[in-house]
């Protein structure tokens, strides 16, 4: 058997939170390496590694780290709650701590590890102004002029939330792809379908902007919980059952906290030839 050579190339970590999966690159101490071409190549589940989003860790003044997010089509994402929880878990383990503060495009956020091992992240206050979501024109965010009477909530990225009798019955591939590029959303939107399954409990399915159907979406869960409370369907603490697992959302005075599981799946190295081909 040929002796294995020491790995060369760019190291990465593969993690998931409730089935929402990520490639994580640690660029602390160096310049960021992700480009649209590299993100799209890495996101290909046949020719790359495959992910819902890519998270790149960077140095930050006044915080433990900074995060940049990319979708698997090579576009940028403004927020990613489950990736934030996964990276926070990774960094907390490395620092030997149960809390961290980090920066994203939304500002400085906080994450903690609970005694039960679940990781919580404060996703900040929801965006409830039409021009900040953003929408193309002023309208009632809780009742958009779109068939199905959805609501709009911003969580660092735009969300269009439909409340339906049965989220399982929705043709998510067709409906999600259609609504993602609705003209009311000039920057496109994530799309969520949710149905009430019990007191303060929702069944939710999601189509993510720039990615497609995913097993979970943290910012989408936050947006759905906020919309559900504002519609009078739930309280401010909501449990959401997604295709990949369960997330807890707690809309507090200091922001929308999301709690759920994380898993480190494997560590790997991107080959120099792959990096050179997709620089």
PDB file of C-alpha atoms in Angstrom:
ATOM      1  CA  UNK A   1       0.000   0.000   0.000  1.00  0.00           C
ATOM      2  CA  UNK A   2       1.326   3.432  -0.930  1.00  0.00           C
ATOM      3  CA  UNK A   3       2.219   5.486   2.121  1.00  0.00           C
ATOM      4  CA  UNK A   4      -0.131   8.459   2.669  1.00  0.00           C
ATOM      5  CA  UNK A   5       1.572  11.823   2.292  1.00  0.00           C
ATOM      6  CA  UNK A   6       0.924  14.667   4.738  1.00  0.00           C
ATOM      7  CA  UNK A   7      -2.115  16.642   3.542  1.00  0.00           C
ATOM      8  CA  UNK A   8      -1.518  19.797   1.536  1.00  0.00           C
ATOM      9  CA  UNK A   9      -3.912  22.521   0.528  1.00  0.00           C
ATOM     10  CA  UNK A  10      -6.551  24.527   2.379  1.00  0.00           C
ATOM     11  CA  UNK A  11      -8.094  22.971   5.514  1.00  0.00           C
ATOM     12  CA  UNK A  12     -11.852  23.140   6.112  1.00  0.00           C
ATOM     13  CA  UNK A  13     -14.450  21.767   8.516  1.00  0.00           C
ATOM     14  CA  UNK A  14     -17.840  20.343   7.537  1.00  0.00           C
ATOM     15  CA  UNK A  15     -20.617  20.893  10.108  1.00  0.00           C
ATOM     16  CA  UNK A  16     -24.387  20.945  10.222  1.00  0.00           C
ATOM     17  CA  UNK A  17     -27.067  22.361  12.455  1.00  0.00           C
ATOM     18  CA  UNK A  18     -30.375  20.459  12.255  1.00  0.00           C
ATOM     19  CA  UNK A  19     -29.370  19.201   8.803  1.00  0.00           C
ATOM     20  CA  UNK A  20     -28.464  22.681   7.523  1.00  0.00           C
ATOM     21  CA  UNK A  21     -24.899  21.951   6.339  1.00  0.00           C
ATOM     22  CA  UNK A  22     -21.844  24.159   5.974  1.00  0.00           C
ATOM     23  CA  UNK A  23     -18.251  24.288   4.878  1.00  0.00           C
ATOM     24  CA  UNK A  24     -16.238  26.395   7.320  1.00  0.00           C
ATOM     25  CA  UNK A  25     -12.954  28.055   6.379  1.00  0.00           C
ATOM     26  CA  UNK A  26     -10.788  29.610   9.080  1.00  0.00           C
ATOM     27  CA  UNK A  27      -8.989  32.665   7.667  1.00  0.00           C
ATOM     28  CA  UNK A  28      -7.924  34.212  10.951  1.00  0.00           C
ATOM     29  CA  UNK A  29      -4.370  35.479  10.601  1.00  0.00           C
ATOM     30  CA  UNK A  30      -4.533  35.743   6.801  1.00  0.00           C
ATOM     31  CA  UNK A  31      -6.496  37.405   4.013  1.00  0.00           C
ATOM     32  CA  UNK A  32      -9.918  35.903   3.176  1.00  0.00           C
ATOM     33  CA  UNK A  33      -9.790  33.327   0.397  1.00  0.00           C
ATOM     34  CA  UNK A  34     -13.391  32.852  -0.709  1.00  0.00           C
ATOM     35  CA  UNK A  35     -14.429  34.145  -4.126  1.00  0.00           C
ATOM     36  CA  UNK A  36     -17.752  33.661  -5.944  1.00  0.00           C
ATOM     37  CA  UNK A  37     -16.080  31.069  -8.179  1.00  0.00           C
ATOM     38  CA  UNK A  38     -14.621  29.121  -5.256  1.00  0.00           C
ATOM     39  CA  UNK A  39     -17.903  29.213  -3.298  1.00  0.00           C
ATOM     40  CA  UNK A  40     -19.881  27.922  -6.286  1.00  0.00           C
ATOM     41  CA  UNK A  41     -17.330  25.167  -6.999  1.00  0.00           C
ATOM     42  CA  UNK A  42     -17.208  24.073  -3.355  1.00  0.00           C
ATOM     43  CA  UNK A  43     -21.006  24.127  -3.112  1.00  0.00           C
ATOM     44  CA  UNK A  44     -21.386  21.591  -5.918  1.00  0.00           C
ATOM     45  CA  UNK A  45     -22.302  18.317  -4.198  1.00  0.00           C
ATOM     46  CA  UNK A  46     -20.912  16.247  -7.087  1.00  0.00           C
ATOM     47  CA  UNK A  47     -17.720  18.092  -8.057  1.00  0.00           C
ATOM     48  CA  UNK A  48     -16.979  19.930  -4.811  1.00  0.00           C
ATOM     49  CA  UNK A  49     -17.774  19.312  -1.147  1.00  0.00           C
ATOM     50  CA  UNK A  50     -21.382  20.451  -1.055  1.00  0.00           C
ATOM     51  CA  UNK A  51     -23.049  22.793   1.405  1.00  0.00           C
ATOM     52  CA  UNK A  52     -26.090  24.975   1.974  1.00  0.00           C
ATOM     53  CA  UNK A  53     -23.818  27.885   2.947  1.00  0.00           C
ATOM     54  CA  UNK A  54     -20.112  28.527   3.351  1.00  0.00           C
ATOM     55  CA  UNK A  55     -18.873  30.420   6.407  1.00  0.00           C
ATOM     56  CA  UNK A  56     -15.444  32.050   6.451  1.00  0.00           C
ATOM     57  CA  UNK A  57     -13.997  33.040   9.829  1.00  0.00           C
ATOM     58  CA  UNK A  58     -11.968  36.240   9.902  1.00  0.00           C
ATOM     59  CA  UNK A  59     -10.195  38.356  12.495  1.00  0.00           C
ATOM     60  CA  UNK A  60     -12.234  41.115  14.115  1.00  0.00           C
ATOM     61  CA  UNK A  61     -11.418  43.988  16.435  1.00  0.00           C
ATOM     62  CA  UNK A  62     -13.615  44.156  19.511  1.00  0.00           C
ATOM     63  CA  UNK A  63     -14.994  40.625  19.019  1.00  0.00           C
ATOM     64  CA  UNK A  64     -13.748  37.048  19.038  1.00  0.00           C
ATOM     65  CA  UNK A  65     -14.102  36.705  15.258  1.00  0.00           C
ATOM     66  CA  UNK A  66     -15.977  37.871  12.173  1.00  0.00           C
ATOM     67  CA  UNK A  67     -18.080  35.786   9.766  1.00  0.00           C
ATOM     68  CA  UNK A  68     -18.722  36.065   6.035  1.00  0.00           C
ATOM     69  CA  UNK A  69     -21.443  33.895   4.471  1.00  0.00           C
ATOM     70  CA  UNK A  70     -21.772  32.546   0.924  1.00  0.00           C
ATOM     71  CA  UNK A  71     -24.567  30.597  -0.791  1.00  0.00           C
ATOM     72  CA  UNK A  72     -23.766  27.557  -2.897  1.00  0.00           C
ATOM     73  CA  UNK A  73     -24.445  29.452  -6.130  1.00  0.00           C
ATOM     74  CA  UNK A  74     -21.533  31.782  -5.308  1.00  0.00           C
ATOM     75  CA  UNK A  75     -23.660  34.700  -4.093  1.00  0.00           C
ATOM     76  CA  UNK A  76     -23.208  36.364  -0.710  1.00  0.00           C
ATOM     77  CA  UNK A  77     -25.604  35.775   2.192  1.00  0.00           C
ATOM     78  CA  UNK A  78     -26.183  38.514   4.750  1.00  0.00           C
ATOM     79  CA  UNK A  79     -26.949  36.174   7.640  1.00  0.00           C
ATOM     80  CA  UNK A  80     -26.957  32.474   8.473  1.00  0.00           C
ATOM     81  CA  UNK A  81     -28.163  31.489  11.910  1.00  0.00           C
ATOM     82  CA  UNK A  82     -27.277  27.804  11.927  1.00  0.00           C
ATOM     83  CA  UNK A  83     -23.820  28.479  10.463  1.00  0.00           C
ATOM     84  CA  UNK A  84     -23.331  31.097  13.181  1.00  0.00           C
ATOM     85  CA  UNK A  85     -24.198  28.499  15.828  1.00  0.00           C
ATOM     86  CA  UNK A  86     -21.880  25.916  14.269  1.00  0.00           C
ATOM     87  CA  UNK A  87     -18.919  28.284  14.023  1.00  0.00           C
ATOM     88  CA  UNK A  88     -19.568  29.583  17.532  1.00  0.00           C
ATOM     89  CA  UNK A  89     -19.521  26.001  18.828  1.00  0.00           C
ATOM     90  CA  UNK A  90     -16.242  25.363  16.996  1.00  0.00           C
ATOM     91  CA  UNK A  91     -14.586  28.525  18.323  1.00  0.00           C
ATOM     92  CA  UNK A  92     -15.907  28.054  21.863  1.00  0.00           C
ATOM     93  CA  UNK A  93     -14.422  24.553  21.927  1.00  0.00           C
ATOM     94  CA  UNK A  94     -11.069  25.929  20.763  1.00  0.00           C
ATOM     95  CA  UNK A  95     -11.099  28.706  23.363  1.00  0.00           C
ATOM     96  CA  UNK A  96     -12.399  26.509  26.192  1.00  0.00           C
ATOM     97  CA  UNK A  97     -15.333  28.867  26.753  1.00  0.00           C
ATOM     98  CA  UNK A  98     -19.118  28.719  26.697  1.00  0.00           C
ATOM     99  CA  UNK A  99     -19.725  32.128  25.134  1.00  0.00           C
ATOM    100  CA  UNK A 100     -18.355  34.228  22.266  1.00  0.00           C
ATOM    101  CA  UNK A 101     -19.093  37.506  20.526  1.00  0.00           C
ATOM    102  CA  UNK A 102     -18.683  37.827  16.782  1.00  0.00           C
ATOM    103  CA  UNK A 103     -19.364  40.240  13.968  1.00  0.00           C
ATOM    104  CA  UNK A 104     -21.452  39.724  10.827  1.00  0.00           C
ATOM    105  CA  UNK A 105     -23.051  42.078   8.329  1.00  0.00           C
ATOM    106  CA  UNK A 106     -25.795  42.494  10.961  1.00  0.00           C
ATOM    107  CA  UNK A 107     -23.388  43.813  13.587  1.00  0.00           C
ATOM    108  CA  UNK A 108     -21.954  42.213  16.708  1.00  0.00           C
ATOM    109  CA  UNK A 109     -23.821  39.103  17.871  1.00  0.00           C
ATOM    110  CA  UNK A 110     -23.498  36.773  20.868  1.00  0.00           C
ATOM    111  CA  UNK A 111     -23.580  32.996  21.179  1.00  0.00           C
ATOM    112  CA  UNK A 112     -23.592  30.668  24.188  1.00  0.00           C
ATOM    113  CA  UNK A 113     -23.542  26.940  24.885  1.00  0.00           C
ATOM    114  CA  UNK A 114     -26.286  25.743  27.224  1.00  0.00           C
ATOM    115  CA  UNK A 115     -25.814  23.096  29.893  1.00  0.00           C
ATOM    116  CA  UNK A 116     -27.650  20.582  27.687  1.00  0.00           C
ATOM    117  CA  UNK A 117     -25.036  21.114  24.951  1.00  0.00           C
ATOM    118  CA  UNK A 118     -27.298  23.022  22.581  1.00  0.00           C
ATOM    119  CA  UNK A 119     -25.919  26.250  21.149  1.00  0.00           C
ATOM    120  CA  UNK A 120     -27.839  29.545  21.186  1.00  0.00           C
ATOM    121  CA  UNK A 121     -27.185  32.628  19.077  1.00  0.00           C
ATOM    122  CA  UNK A 122     -28.727  36.082  19.295  1.00  0.00           C
ATOM    123  CA  UNK A 123     -29.684  36.942  15.713  1.00  0.00           C
ATOM    124  CA  UNK A 124     -30.468  40.559  16.595  1.00  0.00           C
ATOM    125  CA  UNK A 125     -33.716  42.478  16.296  1.00  0.00           C
ATOM    126  CA  UNK A 126     -36.015  41.638  13.374  1.00  0.00           C
ATOM    127  CA  UNK A 127     -36.183  44.151  10.521  1.00  0.00           C
ATOM    128  CA  UNK A 128     -39.768  45.365  10.186  1.00  0.00           C
ATOM    129  CA  UNK A 129     -39.419  48.400   7.904  1.00  0.00           C
ATOM    130  CA  UNK A 130     -40.329  47.771   4.264  1.00  0.00           C
ATOM    131  CA  UNK A 131     -37.320  49.603   2.820  1.00  0.00           C
ATOM    132  CA  UNK A 132     -34.855  47.785   5.067  1.00  0.00           C
ATOM    133  CA  UNK A 133     -36.135  44.224   4.401  1.00  0.00           C
ATOM    134  CA  UNK A 134     -35.967  45.383   1.530  1.00  0.00           C
ATOM    135  CA  UNK A 135     -39.206  45.503  -0.464  1.00  0.00           C
ATOM    136  CA  UNK A 136     -39.682  47.279  -3.768  1.00  0.00           C
ATOM    137  CA  UNK A 137     -42.517  49.498  -2.471  1.00  0.00           C
ATOM    138  CA  UNK A 138     -44.282  50.404   0.779  1.00  0.00           C
ATOM    139  CA  UNK A 139     -46.826  47.879   1.968  1.00  0.00           C
ATOM    140  CA  UNK A 140     -48.141  46.122   5.076  1.00  0.00           C
ATOM    141  CA  UNK A 141     -45.359  43.673   6.006  1.00  0.00           C
ATOM    142  CA  UNK A 142     -47.800  41.349   7.780  1.00  0.00           C
ATOM    143  CA  UNK A 143     -50.065  41.083   4.729  1.00  0.00           C
ATOM    144  CA  UNK A 144     -48.112  41.351   1.501  1.00  0.00           C
ATOM    145  CA  UNK A 145     -50.004  41.838  -1.776  1.00  0.00           C
ATOM    146  CA  UNK A 146     -49.023  38.338  -2.919  1.00  0.00           C
ATOM    147  CA  UNK A 147     -51.473  35.427  -3.312  1.00  0.00           C
ATOM    148  CA  UNK A 148     -51.432  33.408  -0.092  1.00  0.00           C
ATOM    149  CA  UNK A 149     -51.214  36.490   2.174  1.00  0.00           C
ATOM    150  CA  UNK A 150     -47.572  36.073   3.322  1.00  0.00           C
ATOM    151  CA  UNK A 151     -45.622  38.269   5.730  1.00  0.00           C
ATOM    152  CA  UNK A 152     -42.183  39.811   5.245  1.00  0.00           C
ATOM    153  CA  UNK A 153     -39.493  39.905   7.932  1.00  0.00           C
ATOM    154  CA  UNK A 154     -35.832  40.808   7.622  1.00  0.00           C
ATOM    155  CA  UNK A 155     -33.217  38.946   9.676  1.00  0.00           C
ATOM    156  CA  UNK A 156     -30.138  40.266   7.871  1.00  0.00           C
ATOM    157  CA  UNK A 157     -31.643  38.723   4.741  1.00  0.00           C
ATOM    158  CA  UNK A 158     -35.232  38.988   3.440  1.00  0.00           C
ATOM    159  CA  UNK A 159     -37.894  36.394   4.255  1.00  0.00           C
ATOM    160  CA  UNK A 160     -41.358  35.806   2.834  1.00  0.00           C
ATOM    161  CA  UNK A 161     -43.383  33.712   5.296  1.00  0.00           C
ATOM    162  CA  UNK A 162     -46.589  31.886   4.336  1.00  0.00           C
ATOM    163  CA  UNK A 163     -48.899  30.445   6.983  1.00  0.00           C
ATOM    164  CA  UNK A 164     -50.775  27.467   5.566  1.00  0.00           C
ATOM    165  CA  UNK A 165     -52.994  24.657   6.826  1.00  0.00           C
ATOM    166  CA  UNK A 166     -50.420  21.969   6.024  1.00  0.00           C
ATOM    167  CA  UNK A 167     -46.793  22.829   5.257  1.00  0.00           C
ATOM    168  CA  UNK A 168     -46.229  19.219   4.140  1.00  0.00           C
ATOM    169  CA  UNK A 169     -48.682  19.629   1.261  1.00  0.00           C
ATOM    170  CA  UNK A 170     -46.822  22.529  -0.390  1.00  0.00           C
ATOM    171  CA  UNK A 171     -44.925  21.921  -3.641  1.00  0.00           C
ATOM    172  CA  UNK A 172     -41.891  23.658  -2.179  1.00  0.00           C
ATOM    173  CA  UNK A 173     -39.647  23.226  -5.215  1.00  0.00           C
ATOM    174  CA  UNK A 174     -42.133  25.021  -7.465  1.00  0.00           C
ATOM    175  CA  UNK A 175     -43.483  27.616  -5.044  1.00  0.00           C
ATOM    176  CA  UNK A 176     -40.132  28.487  -3.497  1.00  0.00           C
ATOM    177  CA  UNK A 177     -38.418  29.023  -6.832  1.00  0.00           C
ATOM    178  CA  UNK A 178     -41.304  31.243  -7.986  1.00  0.00           C
ATOM    179  CA  UNK A 179     -41.536  33.440  -4.881  1.00  0.00           C
ATOM    180  CA  UNK A 180     -37.737  33.784  -4.486  1.00  0.00           C
ATOM    181  CA  UNK A 181     -37.664  36.180  -7.452  1.00  0.00           C
ATOM    182  CA  UNK A 182     -41.015  37.919  -6.902  1.00  0.00           C
ATOM    183  CA  UNK A 183     -40.744  41.571  -8.049  1.00  0.00           C
ATOM    184  CA  UNK A 184     -41.725  42.795  -4.581  1.00  0.00           C
ATOM    185  CA  UNK A 185     -38.296  41.545  -3.396  1.00  0.00           C
ATOM    186  CA  UNK A 186     -35.606  43.441  -5.362  1.00  0.00           C
ATOM    187  CA  UNK A 187     -32.812  41.337  -3.849  1.00  0.00           C
ATOM    188  CA  UNK A 188     -34.820  38.089  -3.999  1.00  0.00           C
ATOM    189  CA  UNK A 189     -35.980  36.361  -0.818  1.00  0.00           C
ATOM    190  CA  UNK A 190     -35.950  33.239   1.298  1.00  0.00           C
ATOM    191  CA  UNK A 191     -39.359  31.553   1.375  1.00  0.00           C
ATOM    192  CA  UNK A 192     -40.913  29.773   4.355  1.00  0.00           C
ATOM    193  CA  UNK A 193     -44.136  27.776   4.674  1.00  0.00           C
ATOM    194  CA  UNK A 194     -45.374  27.115   8.203  1.00  0.00           C
ATOM    195  CA  UNK A 195     -48.410  25.509   9.788  1.00  0.00           C
ATOM    196  CA  UNK A 196     -49.480  25.564  13.424  1.00  0.00           C
ATOM    197  CA  UNK A 197     -48.999  22.107  14.950  1.00  0.00           C
ATOM    198  CA  UNK A 198     -49.627  22.887  18.628  1.00  0.00           C
ATOM    199  CA  UNK A 199     -49.539  25.718  21.147  1.00  0.00           C
ATOM    200  CA  UNK A 200     -46.428  27.785  20.284  1.00  0.00           C
ATOM    201  CA  UNK A 201     -45.252  25.081  17.887  1.00  0.00           C
ATOM    202  CA  UNK A 202     -44.899  25.276  14.108  1.00  0.00           C
ATOM    203  CA  UNK A 203     -44.020  22.901  11.280  1.00  0.00           C
ATOM    204  CA  UNK A 204     -41.831  24.823   8.836  1.00  0.00           C
ATOM    205  CA  UNK A 205     -40.272  24.118   5.442  1.00  0.00           C
ATOM    206  CA  UNK A 206     -37.912  26.445   3.639  1.00  0.00           C
ATOM    207  CA  UNK A 207     -36.552  27.485   0.253  1.00  0.00           C
ATOM    208  CA  UNK A 208     -33.353  29.504   0.668  1.00  0.00           C
ATOM    209  CA  UNK A 209     -32.372  32.307  -1.673  1.00  0.00           C
ATOM    210  CA  UNK A 210     -29.386  31.284  -3.773  1.00  0.00           C
ATOM    211  CA  UNK A 211     -29.499  27.682  -2.513  1.00  0.00           C
ATOM    212  CA  UNK A 212     -32.932  26.062  -2.872  1.00  0.00           C
ATOM    213  CA  UNK A 213     -34.628  23.601  -0.522  1.00  0.00           C
ATOM    214  CA  UNK A 214     -32.688  23.044   2.698  1.00  0.00           C
ATOM    215  CA  UNK A 215     -33.391  20.883   5.742  1.00  0.00           C
ATOM    216  CA  UNK A 216     -33.322  23.896   8.053  1.00  0.00           C
ATOM    217  CA  UNK A 217     -32.772  27.655   8.011  1.00  0.00           C
ATOM    218  CA  UNK A 218     -31.963  29.517  11.201  1.00  0.00           C
ATOM    219  CA  UNK A 219     -32.763  33.023  10.024  1.00  0.00           C
ATOM    220  CA  UNK A 220     -35.902  31.624   8.386  1.00  0.00           C
ATOM    221  CA  UNK A 221     -36.976  30.036  11.667  1.00  0.00           C
ATOM    222  CA  UNK A 222     -36.443  33.378  13.408  1.00  0.00           C
ATOM    223  CA  UNK A 223     -38.415  35.261  10.752  1.00  0.00           C
ATOM    224  CA  UNK A 224     -41.248  32.718  10.897  1.00  0.00           C
ATOM    225  CA  UNK A 225     -41.472  32.899  14.693  1.00  0.00           C
ATOM    226  CA  UNK A 226     -41.548  36.710  14.599  1.00  0.00           C
ATOM    227  CA  UNK A 227     -44.257  36.736  11.918  1.00  0.00           C
ATOM    228  CA  UNK A 228     -46.285  34.097  13.785  1.00  0.00           C
ATOM    229  CA  UNK A 229     -46.244  36.175  16.963  1.00  0.00           C
ATOM    230  CA  UNK A 230     -47.131  39.392  15.139  1.00  0.00           C
ATOM    231  CA  UNK A 231     -50.005  37.574  13.414  1.00  0.00           C
ATOM    232  CA  UNK A 232     -51.285  36.442  16.833  1.00  0.00           C
ATOM    233  CA  UNK A 233     -50.661  32.750  16.170  1.00  0.00           C
ATOM    234  CA  UNK A 234     -48.034  32.144  18.883  1.00  0.00           C
ATOM    235  CA  UNK A 235     -46.275  33.717  21.815  1.00  0.00           C
ATOM    236  CA  UNK A 236     -42.699  34.997  21.644  1.00  0.00           C
ATOM    237  CA  UNK A 237     -41.147  31.605  22.483  1.00  0.00           C
ATOM    238  CA  UNK A 238     -41.767  29.143  19.654  1.00  0.00           C
ATOM    239  CA  UNK A 239     -40.577  25.627  18.791  1.00  0.00           C
ATOM    240  CA  UNK A 240     -40.192  24.913  15.072  1.00  0.00           C
ATOM    241  CA  UNK A 241     -39.982  21.443  13.560  1.00  0.00           C
ATOM    242  CA  UNK A 242     -38.025  21.561  10.299  1.00  0.00           C
ATOM    243  CA  UNK A 243     -37.131  18.809   7.852  1.00  0.00           C
ATOM    244  CA  UNK A 244     -33.740  18.367   9.527  1.00  0.00           C
ATOM    245  CA  UNK A 245     -34.575  18.841  13.200  1.00  0.00           C
ATOM    246  CA  UNK A 246     -36.005  21.158  15.828  1.00  0.00           C
ATOM    247  CA  UNK A 247     -35.064  24.747  16.633  1.00  0.00           C
ATOM    248  CA  UNK A 248     -36.199  26.912  19.542  1.00  0.00           C
ATOM    249  CA  UNK A 249     -36.829  30.608  18.931  1.00  0.00           C
ATOM    250  CA  UNK A 250     -37.155  33.118  21.763  1.00  0.00           C
ATOM    251  CA  UNK A 251     -37.881  36.734  20.778  1.00  0.00           C
ATOM    252  CA  UNK A 252     -36.474  38.693  23.713  1.00  0.00           C
ATOM    253  CA  UNK A 253     -35.969  42.396  24.328  1.00  0.00           C
ATOM    254  CA  UNK A 254     -32.320  42.158  23.199  1.00  0.00           C
ATOM    255  CA  UNK A 255     -33.016  40.228  19.990  1.00  0.00           C
ATOM    256  CA  UNK A 256     -34.240  36.948  18.532  1.00  0.00           C
ATOM    257  CA  UNK A 257     -32.414  34.022  20.140  1.00  0.00           C
ATOM    258  CA  UNK A 258     -32.205  30.725  18.282  1.00  0.00           C
ATOM    259  CA  UNK A 259     -31.185  27.464  19.953  1.00  0.00           C
ATOM    260  CA  UNK A 260     -30.502  24.064  18.442  1.00  0.00           C
ATOM    261  CA  UNK A 261     -28.050  21.200  17.886  1.00  0.00           C
ATOM    262  CA  UNK A 262     -24.709  21.329  16.084  1.00  0.00           C
ATOM    263  CA  UNK A 263     -22.544  18.532  14.686  1.00  0.00           C
ATOM    264  CA  UNK A 264     -18.970  18.432  13.439  1.00  0.00           C
ATOM    265  CA  UNK A 265     -18.997  15.917  10.587  1.00  0.00           C
ATOM    266  CA  UNK A 266     -15.442  15.825   9.227  1.00  0.00           C
ATOM    267  CA  UNK A 267     -12.274  17.822   8.597  1.00  0.00           C
ATOM    268  CA  UNK A 268     -10.638  17.912   5.186  1.00  0.00           C
ATOM    269  CA  UNK A 269      -8.243  19.705   2.848  1.00  0.00           C
ATOM    270  CA  UNK A 270      -9.000  21.356  -0.464  1.00  0.00           C
ATOM    271  CA  UNK A 271      -6.385  20.227  -2.973  1.00  0.00           C
ATOM    272  CA  UNK A 272      -4.076  22.918  -4.406  1.00  0.00           C
ATOM    273  CA  UNK A 273      -5.185  21.907  -7.912  1.00  0.00           C
ATOM    274  CA  UNK A 274      -8.838  22.456  -7.022  1.00  0.00           C
ATOM    275  CA  UNK A 275      -8.080  25.869  -5.514  1.00  0.00           C
ATOM    276  CA  UNK A 276      -6.051  26.935  -8.536  1.00  0.00           C
ATOM    277  CA  UNK A 277      -8.824  25.905 -10.921  1.00  0.00           C
ATOM    278  CA  UNK A 278     -11.449  27.946  -9.065  1.00  0.00           C
ATOM    279  CA  UNK A 279      -9.531  30.997  -7.883  1.00  0.00           C
TER     280      UNK A 279
END
